[in-house]
Amino acid sequence: MILIKNGRVVNPGGKEGKLDILIKDDKIAAVGKNIREKNARVIDAKGKTVAPGLIDMHCHLREPGREDEETIAQTSLAALKGGFTSICCMPNTNPPIDSPGTVKYILEKAKENRGGTVRIFPVGAITKGRKGEELAEISELKDAGVVALSDDGDSVMNALVMRRAFEYAKMFSLPIMSHCQDKQLSRNGVMNEGYNSTVLGITGMPAEAEEVIVYRDISLAAMTGGALHISHSSTRGTVEILKQAKRKKVNVSAEVTPHHLILTDDLVRGFDTSTKVNPPLRTRDDISALRKGLRDGTIDAIATDHAPHSQEEKDDDYRSAPFGMVGLETCLALILTEIVGEGVITLKSAVAKMTVNPARILGLKKGVIAPDQDADVVIFDTGAEWTIAPADFAGPCKNSPFIGRTVRGRVVTTIVGGRVLYSL
Amino acid sequence: MNSKKIVFKRKDLLGIEELSREEIELILDTARGFKEVSIRPIKKVPALRGKTVVNLFYEPSTRTRISFELASKRLSADVINIASSASSVVKGESLTDTARNIQAMEVDAVVVRHPVEGAAFLLSRVLKASLVNAGDGSHEHPTQALLDMFTIREKKKKIEGLNVVIIGDILHSRVARSNIWGLTKMGAVVKVVGPPTLIPPRAQDLKVQVFYRPEEAFIDADVIMGLRIQLERQTSNFFPSIHEYVKDFCITPERLKLAKSDCLVMHPGPINRGIEISSSVADGACSVILEQVTNGIAVRMAVLYLLLAQKQI
Amino acid sequence: MKTNKTQVILDKNGVSKTIARICDEIAQRNSAKNGLKDLAIVGIRMRGAHIADRIAVLLKSKYKAEVPLGILDITLYRDDLTTISAQPIVRSTEIGFDLTDRKIVLVDDVLYTGRTIRAAMDELVDFGRPRNIQLAVLVDRGLRELPIQADYSGVSISTTHRQIVEVRMKESDGRDEVVVNSP
């Protein structure tokens, strides 16, 4: 038994305030004032914030396929260090998650980790080999345990295939997560198209390459009644289209990453490949629209898009280096510092966008601290200041443009299923 | 006037964007002194004796490489040429590893040409040697812009206030980008003209005027600068056919009449005769295309001298 | 406490008299009778060039000799490029005649370590093979570091390294004089 005492409980889906939390086995047993339980191990959370374990809707495992970059055990530690107790992994492993075998492999591999692993919820591919041509065996994937479908970085360019996917997935209540990007319109692009791409002579990806697919997928979701989730929204146009769609009650939700909320394509001017990410870093105007969308509820969730790449791969020219940055370890601190700290949204709202909202979108019974819920809890210190350093990342890949930045807010303890799996 | 001593503090020449007007003027002034060296009986001065310059070319370019090679040799530096086909580039060695190997050989300067934007920046971070960007993708080609400005200044005695038109594939042109930075810093009025498909997004923000019709852009031009059109662009739908490009954008004698009578016609070469420029214009009285080539050596001598002569490596 | 001392070595009059004397010596030694036709004067930028210019004018007025005049910029031949703090501006060398088989009178304002003259001779021979090179200086201040001596020297003075010999010419400095500053 664990008794978390004296913490400030931020729990958008349940009771909040200065409360104690009692954990019995893998479940929450009680939430209330002055709980006494003499057999429990007491964690004093005085001065700290206690919240439901965070849920990352969007991250990338490198196992199977690129265990040299990050093993499941390392991704798990990265998540725990960042306060995440559940993560959804995208299907771009090698082999991809387009068959039940890969799903089972990942789930088995996670169980092997003796020290305990973050909860992993695989996202299955929409199409075989993520090629956008033939539907994957979605029923089998569902039975194996996937919680959503996505072809990840490869937008399904054939609208008819996408229509069928929405229709077919409906019978399993699986949301489709769409990385919206028209492949022709963004061809050869490696950064945002705009003033900076013009100065650098680098081929850009226009905002419209994202927005035309956002619009298309919203139309298809409306047409079919399927559930659509827009991955890593990055442009003003996307926010505007989303807002309109939500007004029309289309079944659509959306996420945004910390880097798209904080960084602009001005950073690409030094050709630092740690800034190369897809969708690309956009402009100050996009950031202000995304922040407004976050505040007014147009954007439901915050996700990391954690994507480790080795130094060797990133140590290349800007065109050849791979897209992606690591983000599990820094997400909460960045949101607390730059978004909550700047008054864009409240702490409670920020926690909601990383707990109850993702749980709702994915249909998971998670994200709330309440009796009988899984005992997934994070304790963090909103006042702790630290400077992000390569050593803060759990895996061997340190591809973060935030290295060197000082942030406020640090995870102290992460509890998954009643076990303390990480403490600072 | 001799007391005017500006120190050129840079280790590298990566682009014109980073240079101040004073630095550009210093390079152009220095180049004037070097131009005379190339007409001496012995075309060589000992200023860089004992220095080693590596020409690292990942893209074929006879003209620029020879120009740099002559510039180095006329300063008495030793020159090594590494072309992509002959080097470990094709064997999968990364750019930075190649750079580290070159660094280990204690060379003094590396002149690099690379098809990817930012390659020169990447190398400059690894190398202790001075780096000269001889063209990185569509980003910058600083020595070309410097020799263009040198030629304009030599002919027109000034750059400030001149109407300079750059015509063609602005989108993919490093020559256009470097010239836009340089010419606007030097006070010229820069106009770019080409089909909208080949004008980069937000080009106006580079402080240039954008035109789609040469007939409008050429009016009162003091300088018209053509750019090489890559023939493969037509397959990417940047324009429907070479025929149509020639019809609307070729620098013809008729179009040239719209410019001032003493207008200079320039081109970084190699030219596609009859496509971006008609032969009679390329070989005509207004053309300074071959003088650009001559001046290129003096400008590159000046750049190497300013980067290397003073510094203890 | 030492104070700065300035001593005038040559005033306006002294400068022109001295240049005239050098001119006479040049004419004498190179047999003015045949019109000095194989002679050329080459001044080292910048004040040596002014002195060379005046010598050429005098040779013409006094000896009716049309002597070709050249200017050398020795910047690119200096042996101290890596140690000086600021790069000198590179200016052009102007030698508009073939110096092969000519007698060259190299002209500079001050002869000191000899390194400038070494650089100038290196540069000169890159232009051709003169029959001989003679050296004319307005001031020889001693302290040589190379085996070089002047054929014509206006004044010879004994100095220390800490002293500064300043030659001012009307063309560049507004007046003619030679002074020595002692710290």
CSV table of N, CA and C in Angstrom, one decimal, chain A residues 74-171:
chain,number,residue,atom,x,y,z
A,74,GLN,N,14.1,1.5,-22.7
A,74,GLN,CA,14.6,2.9,-22.6
A,74,GLN,C,13.5,3.9,-22.9
A,75,THR,N,12.6,3.6,-23.9
A,75,THR,CA,11.5,4.5,-24.1
A,75,THR,C,10.6,4.6,-22.9
A,76,SER,N,10.5,3.4,-22.2
A,76,SER,CA,9.7,3.3,-21.0
A,76,SER,C,10.3,4.3,-19.9
A,77,LEU,N,11.6,4.2,-19.8
A,77,LEU,CA,12.2,5.1,-18.8
A,77,LEU,C,12.0,6.5,-19.1
A,78,ALA,N,12.2,6.8,-20.4
A,78,ALA,CA,12.0,8.2,-20.9
A,78,ALA,C,10.6,8.7,-20.5
A,79,ALA,N,9.6,7.8,-20.8
A,79,ALA,CA,8.2,8.2,-20.4
A,79,ALA,C,8.1,8.4,-18.9
A,80,LEU,N,8.6,7.5,-18.1
A,80,LEU,CA,8.4,7.6,-16.7
A,80,LEU,C,9.1,8.9,-16.2
A,81,LYS,N,10.3,9.2,-16.7
A,81,LYS,CA,11.0,10.4,-16.3
A,81,LYS,C,10.2,11.7,-16.6
A,82,GLY,N,9.3,11.5,-17.7
A,82,GLY,CA,8.5,12.7,-18.1
A,82,GLY,C,7.1,12.7,-17.4
A,83,GLY,N,6.9,11.7,-16.5
A,83,GLY,CA,5.6,11.6,-15.8
A,83,GLY,C,4.5,10.9,-16.6
A,84,PHE,N,4.9,10.3,-17.7
A,84,PHE,CA,3.9,9.5,-18.5
A,84,PHE,C,3.7,8.1,-17.9
A,85,THR,N,2.5,7.6,-17.7
A,85,THR,CA,2.3,6.2,-17.3
A,85,THR,C,1.7,5.4,-18.4
A,86,SER,N,1.2,6.1,-19.5
A,86,SER,CA,0.7,5.4,-20.7
A,86,SER,C,1.2,6.1,-21.9
A,87,ILE,N,1.6,5.3,-22.9
A,87,ILE,CA,2.0,5.9,-24.2
A,87,ILE,C,1.4,5.1,-25.3
A,88,CYS,N,1.0,5.8,-26.4
A,88,CYS,CA,0.6,5.2,-27.6
A,88,CYS,C,1.7,5.2,-28.6
A,89,CYS,N,2.1,4.0,-29.1
A,89,CYS,CA,3.2,4.0,-30.0
A,89,CYS,C,2.7,3.9,-31.4
A,90,MET,N,3.3,4.7,-32.3
A,90,MET,CA,2.9,4.7,-33.7
A,90,MET,C,3.4,3.4,-34.4
A,91,PRO,N,2.8,3.1,-35.5
A,91,PRO,CA,3.1,1.8,-36.2
A,91,PRO,C,4.4,1.8,-37.0
A,92,ASN,N,5.2,2.9,-37.0
A,92,ASN,CA,6.3,2.9,-37.9
A,92,ASN,C,7.6,2.2,-37.4
A,93,THR,N,7.3,1.0,-36.7
A,93,THR,CA,8.5,0.2,-36.3
A,93,THR,C,8.9,-0.6,-37.6
A,94,ASN,N,9.9,-1.5,-37.4
A,94,ASN,CA,10.3,-2.3,-38.5
A,94,ASN,C,10.4,-3.8,-38.0
A,95,PRO,N,9.5,-4.7,-38.3
A,95,PRO,CA,8.3,-4.5,-39.1
A,95,PRO,C,7.3,-3.5,-38.5
A,96,PRO,N,6.4,-3.0,-39.4
A,96,PRO,CA,5.4,-2.0,-38.9
A,96,PRO,C,4.3,-2.8,-38.1
A,97,ILE,N,3.6,-2.0,-37.4
A,97,ILE,CA,2.5,-2.6,-36.6
A,97,ILE,C,1.2,-2.8,-37.5
A,98,ASP,N,1.4,-3.7,-38.5
A,98,ASP,CA,0.2,-3.9,-39.4
A,98,ASP,C,-0.3,-5.3,-39.3
A,99,SER,N,0.2,-6.0,-38.3
A,99,SER,CA,-0.3,-7.4,-38.1
A,99,SER,C,-0.2,-7.7,-36.6
A,100,PRO,N,-1.1,-8.6,-36.1
A,100,PRO,CA,-1.1,-8.9,-34.7
A,100,PRO,C,0.2,-9.3,-34.1
A,101,GLY,N,1.1,-9.9,-35.0
A,101,GLY,CA,2.4,-10.4,-34.5
A,101,GLY,C,3.2,-9.3,-33.9
A,102,THR,N,3.3,-8.2,-34.6
A,102,THR,CA,4.1,-7.0,-34.1
A,102,THR,C,3.5,-6.5,-32.8
A,103,VAL,N,2.1,-6.4,-32.7
A,103,VAL,CA,1.5,-5.9,-31.5
A,103,VAL,C,1.9,-6.8,-30.3
A,104,LYS,N,1.8,-8.1,-30.5
A,104,LYS,CA,2.1,-9.1,-29.5
A,104,LYS,C,3.6,-8.9,-29.1
A,105,TYR,N,4.4,-8.8,-30.1
A,105,TYR,CA,5.9,-8.7,-29.8
A,105,TYR,C,6.1,-7.5,-28.8
A,106,ILE,N,5.5,-6.4,-29.2
A,106,ILE,CA,5.8,-5.2,-28.4
A,106,ILE,C,5.2,-5.4,-26.9
A,107,LEU,N,4.0,-5.9,-26.8
A,107,LEU,CA,3.4,-6.1,-25.5
A,107,LEU,C,4.2,-7.1,-24.7
A,108,GLU,N,4.7,-8.2,-25.3
A,108,GLU,CA,5.5,-9.2,-24.6
A,108,GLU,C,6.8,-8.6,-24.2
A,109,LYS,N,7.4,-7.8,-25.1
A,109,LYS,CA,8.7,-7.2,-24.8
A,109,LYS,C,8.6,-6.3,-23.6
A,110,ALA,N,7.5,-5.6,-23.5
A,110,ALA,CA,7.3,-4.6,-22.4
A,110,ALA,C,7.2,-5.4,-21.1
A,111,LYS,N,6.5,-6.6,-21.1
A,111,LYS,CA,6.3,-7.3,-19.9
A,111,LYS,C,7.6,-7.9,-19.4
A,112,GLU,N,8.6,-8.2,-20.3
A,112,GLU,CA,9.8,-8.8,-19.9
A,112,GLU,C,10.6,-7.9,-19.0
A,113,ASN,N,10.4,-6.6,-19.1
A,113,ASN,CA,11.2,-5.6,-18.4
A,113,ASN,C,10.8,-5.8,-16.9
A,114,ARG,N,11.8,-6.4,-16.1
A,114,ARG,CA,11.5,-6.8,-14.7
A,114,ARG,C,11.2,-5.6,-13.9
A,115,GLY,N,11.9,-4.5,-14.2
A,115,GLY,CA,11.7,-3.3,-13.3
A,115,GLY,C,10.3,-2.7,-13.5
A,116,GLY,N,9.5,-3.1,-14.5
A,116,GLY,CA,8.2,-2.6,-14.7
A,116,GLY,C,8.3,-1.6,-15.8
A,117,THR,N,7.2,-1.6,-16.6
A,117,THR,CA,7.3,-0.7,-17.8
A,117,THR,C,6.0,0.2,-17.8
A,118,VAL,N,6.2,1.3,-18.5
A,118,VAL,CA,5.1,2.2,-18.8
A,118,VAL,C,4.0,1.4,-19.5
A,119,ARG,N,2.8,1.8,-19.4
A,119,ARG,CA,1.7,1.0,-20.2
A,119,ARG,C,1.8,1.4,-21.6
A,120,ILE,N,1.9,0.4,-22.5
A,120,ILE,CA,2.1,0.7,-23.9
A,120,ILE,C,0.8,0.3,-24.6
A,121,PHE,N,0.2,1.3,-25.4
A,121,PHE,CA,-1.0,1.1,-26.2
A,121,PHE,C,-0.6,1.2,-27.7
A,122,PRO,N,-0.4,0.1,-28.4
A,122,PRO,CA,0.0,0.3,-29.8
A,122,PRO,C,-1.1,0.8,-30.6
A,123,VAL,N,-0.6,1.6,-31.6
A,123,VAL,CA,-1.5,2.1,-32.7
A,123,VAL,C,-1.2,1.3,-33.9
A,124,GLY,N,-2.3,0.7,-34.5
A,124,GLY,CA,-2.1,-0.2,-35.6
A,124,GLY,C,-2.1,0.6,-36.9
A,125,ALA,N,-1.5,0.0,-38.0
A,125,ALA,CA,-1.5,0.7,-39.3
A,125,ALA,C,-2.9,0.6,-39.9
A,126,ILE,N,-3.2,1.6,-40.7
A,126,ILE,CA,-4.4,1.6,-41.4
A,126,ILE,C,-4.3,0.6,-42.6
A,127,THR,N,-3.2,0.7,-43.3
A,127,THR,CA,-3.0,-0.2,-44.5
A,127,THR,C,-1.7,-1.0,-44.3
A,128,LYS,N,-1.7,-2.1,-45.1
A,128,LYS,CA,-0.6,-3.1,-45.0
A,128,LYS,C,0.7,-2.3,-45.4
A,129,GLY,N,1.7,-2.5,-44.6
A,129,GLY,CA,3.0,-1.9,-44.8
A,129,GLY,C,2.9,-0.4,-44.8
A,130,ARG,N,1.9,0.2,-44.3
A,130,ARG,CA,1.7,1.6,-44.3
A,130,ARG,C,1.8,2.2,-45.7
A,131,LYS,N,1.4,1.5,-46.7
A,131,LYS,CA,1.6,1.9,-48.1
A,131,LYS,C,0.4,2.7,-48.6
A,132,GLY,N,-0.7,2.7,-47.9
A,132,GLY,CA,-1.8,3.5,-48.3
A,132,GLY,C,-2.6,2.8,-49.4
A,133,GLU,N,-2.4,1.5,-49.6
A,133,GLU,CA,-3.1,0.8,-50.7
A,133,GLU,C,-4.2,-0.1,-50.2
A,134,GLU,N,-3.9,-1.2,-49.4
A,134,GLU,CA,-4.8,-2.1,-48.9
A,134,GLU,C,-5.0,-2.0,-47.4
A,135,LEU,N,-6.2,-2.1,-47.0
A,135,LEU,CA,-6.5,-2.1,-45.5
A,135,LEU,C,-5.7,-3.2,-44.8
A,136,ALA,N,-5.2,-2.9,-43.7
A,136,ALA,CA,-4.5,-3.9,-42.8
A,136,ALA,C,-5.7,-4.7,-42.2
A,137,GLU,N,-5.3,-5.8,-41.5
A,137,GLU,CA,-6.4,-6.6,-40.9
A,137,GLU,C,-6.8,-6.0,-39.6
A,138,ILE,N,-7.7,-5.1,-39.7
A,138,ILE,CA,-8.0,-4.2,-38.6
A,138,ILE,C,-8.7,-5.0,-37.4
A,139,SER,N,-9.5,-5.9,-37.8
A,139,SER,CA,-10.2,-6.7,-36.7
A,139,SER,C,-9.1,-7.5,-35.9
A,140,GLU,N,-8.2,-8.1,-36.6
A,140,GLU,CA,-7.1,-8.8,-35.9
A,140,GLU,C,-6.3,-7.9,-35.0
A,141,LEU,N,-6.0,-6.7,-35.6
A,141,LEU,CA,-5.2,-5.7,-34.8
A,141,LEU,C,-5.9,-5.3,-33.5
A,142,LYS,N,-7.2,-5.1,-33.7
A,142,LYS,CA,-8.1,-4.7,-32.5
A,142,LYS,C,-8.0,-5.8,-31.4
A,143,ASP,N,-8.2,-7.1,-31.9
A,143,ASP,CA,-8.1,-8.2,-30.9
A,143,ASP,C,-6.7,-8.3,-30.3
A,144,ALA,N,-5.7,-7.9,-31.0
A,144,ALA,CA,-4.4,-8.0,-30.4
A,144,ALA,C,-4.1,-6.9,-29.4
A,145,GLY,N,-4.9,-5.8,-29.5
A,145,GLY,CA,-4.8,-4.8,-28.5
A,145,GLY,C,-4.5,-3.3,-29.0
A,146,VAL,N,-4.7,-3.1,-30.3
A,146,VAL,CA,-4.4,-1.7,-30.7
A,146,VAL,C,-5.6,-0.8,-30.3
A,147,VAL,N,-5.3,0.5,-30.0
A,147,VAL,CA,-6.3,1.4,-29.5
A,147,VAL,C,-6.7,2.4,-30.5
A,148,ALA,N,-6.0,2.5,-31.6
A,148,ALA,CA,-6.3,3.4,-32.7
A,148,ALA,C,-5.6,3.0,-34.0
A,149,LEU,N,-5.9,3.6,-35.1
A,149,LEU,CA,-5.2,3.3,-36.3
A,149,LEU,C,-4.5,4.5,-36.9
A,150,SER,N,-3.4,4.3,-37.6
A,150,SER,CA,-2.7,5.4,-38.2
A,150,SER,C,-1.7,4.8,-39.2
A,151,ASP,N,-1.5,5.5,-40.3
A,151,ASP,CA,-0.3,5.2,-41.1
A,151,ASP,C,0.8,6.1,-40.8
A,152,ASP,N,0.7,6.8,-39.7
A,152,ASP,CA,1.8,7.6,-39.2
A,152,ASP,C,2.3,8.6,-40.2
A,153,GLY,N,3.6,8.7,-40.4
A,153,GLY,CA,4.1,9.8,-41.3
A,153,GLY,C,3.6,9.7,-42.8
A,154,ASP,N,3.1,8.6,-43.1
A,154,ASP,CA,2.6,8.4,-44.5
A,154,ASP,C,1.1,8.7,-44.6
A,155,SER,N,0.7,9.8,-44.9
A,155,SER,CA,-0.7,10.1,-45.1
A,155,SER,C,-1.3,9.2,-46.1
A,156,VAL,N,-2.5,8.7,-45.9
A,156,VAL,CA,-3.1,7.8,-46.9
A,156,VAL,C,-3.6,8.8,-48.0
A,157,MET,N,-2.9,8.7,-49.1
A,157,MET,CA,-3.2,9.7,-50.2
A,157,MET,C,-4.4,9.4,-51.0
A,158,ASN,N,-4.8,8.1,-51.0
A,158,ASN,CA,-6.0,7.7,-51.7
A,158,ASN,C,-7.2,7.9,-50.9
A,159,ALA,N,-8.0,8.9,-51.3
A,159,ALA,CA,-9.2,9.3,-50.5
A,159,ALA,C,-10.2,8.1,-50.3
A,160,LEU,N,-10.3,7.3,-51.3
A,160,LEU,CA,-11.2,6.1,-51.3
A,160,LEU,C,-10.7,5.1,-50.2
A,161,VAL,N,-9.4,4.9,-50.2
A,161,VAL,CA,-8.9,4.0,-49.1
A,161,VAL,C,-9.2,4.6,-47.7
A,162,MET,N,-9.0,5.9,-47.6
A,162,MET,CA,-9.3,6.5,-46.3
A,162,MET,C,-10.8,6.4,-46.0
A,163,ARG,N,-11.6,6.6,-46.9
A,163,ARG,CA,-13.1,6.4,-46.7
A,163,ARG,C,-13.4,5.0,-46.1
A,164,ARG,N,-12.8,4.0,-46.8
A,164,ARG,CA,-13.1,2.6,-46.4
A,164,ARG,C,-12.5,2.4,-45.0
A,165,ALA,N,-11.4,3.0,-44.7
A,165,ALA,CA,-10.8,2.8,-43.3
A,165,ALA,C,-11.7,3.4,-42.3
A,166,PHE,N,-12.3,4.6,-42.5
A,166,PHE,CA,-13.2,5.2,-41.6
A,166,PHE,C,-14.4,4.3,-41.4
A,167,GLU,N,-14.9,3.8,-42.5
A,167,GLU,CA,-16.1,3.0,-42.4
A,167,GLU,C,-15.9,1.7,-41.6
A,168,TYR,N,-14.8,1.1,-42.0
A,168,TYR,CA,-14.5,-0.2,-41.4
A,168,TYR,C,-14.1,-0.1,-39.9
A,169,ALA,N,-13.4,0.9,-39.6
A,169,ALA,CA,-12.9,1.1,-38.2
A,169,ALA,C,-14.1,1.4,-37.3
A,170,LYS,N,-15.1,1.9,-37.8
A,170,LYS,CA,-16.3,2.3,-37.0
A,170,LYS,C,-16.8,1.1,-36.2
A,171,MET,N,-16.8,-0.1,-36.8
A,171,MET,CA,-17.4,-1.2,-36.1
A,171,MET,C,-16.5,-1.7,-34.9
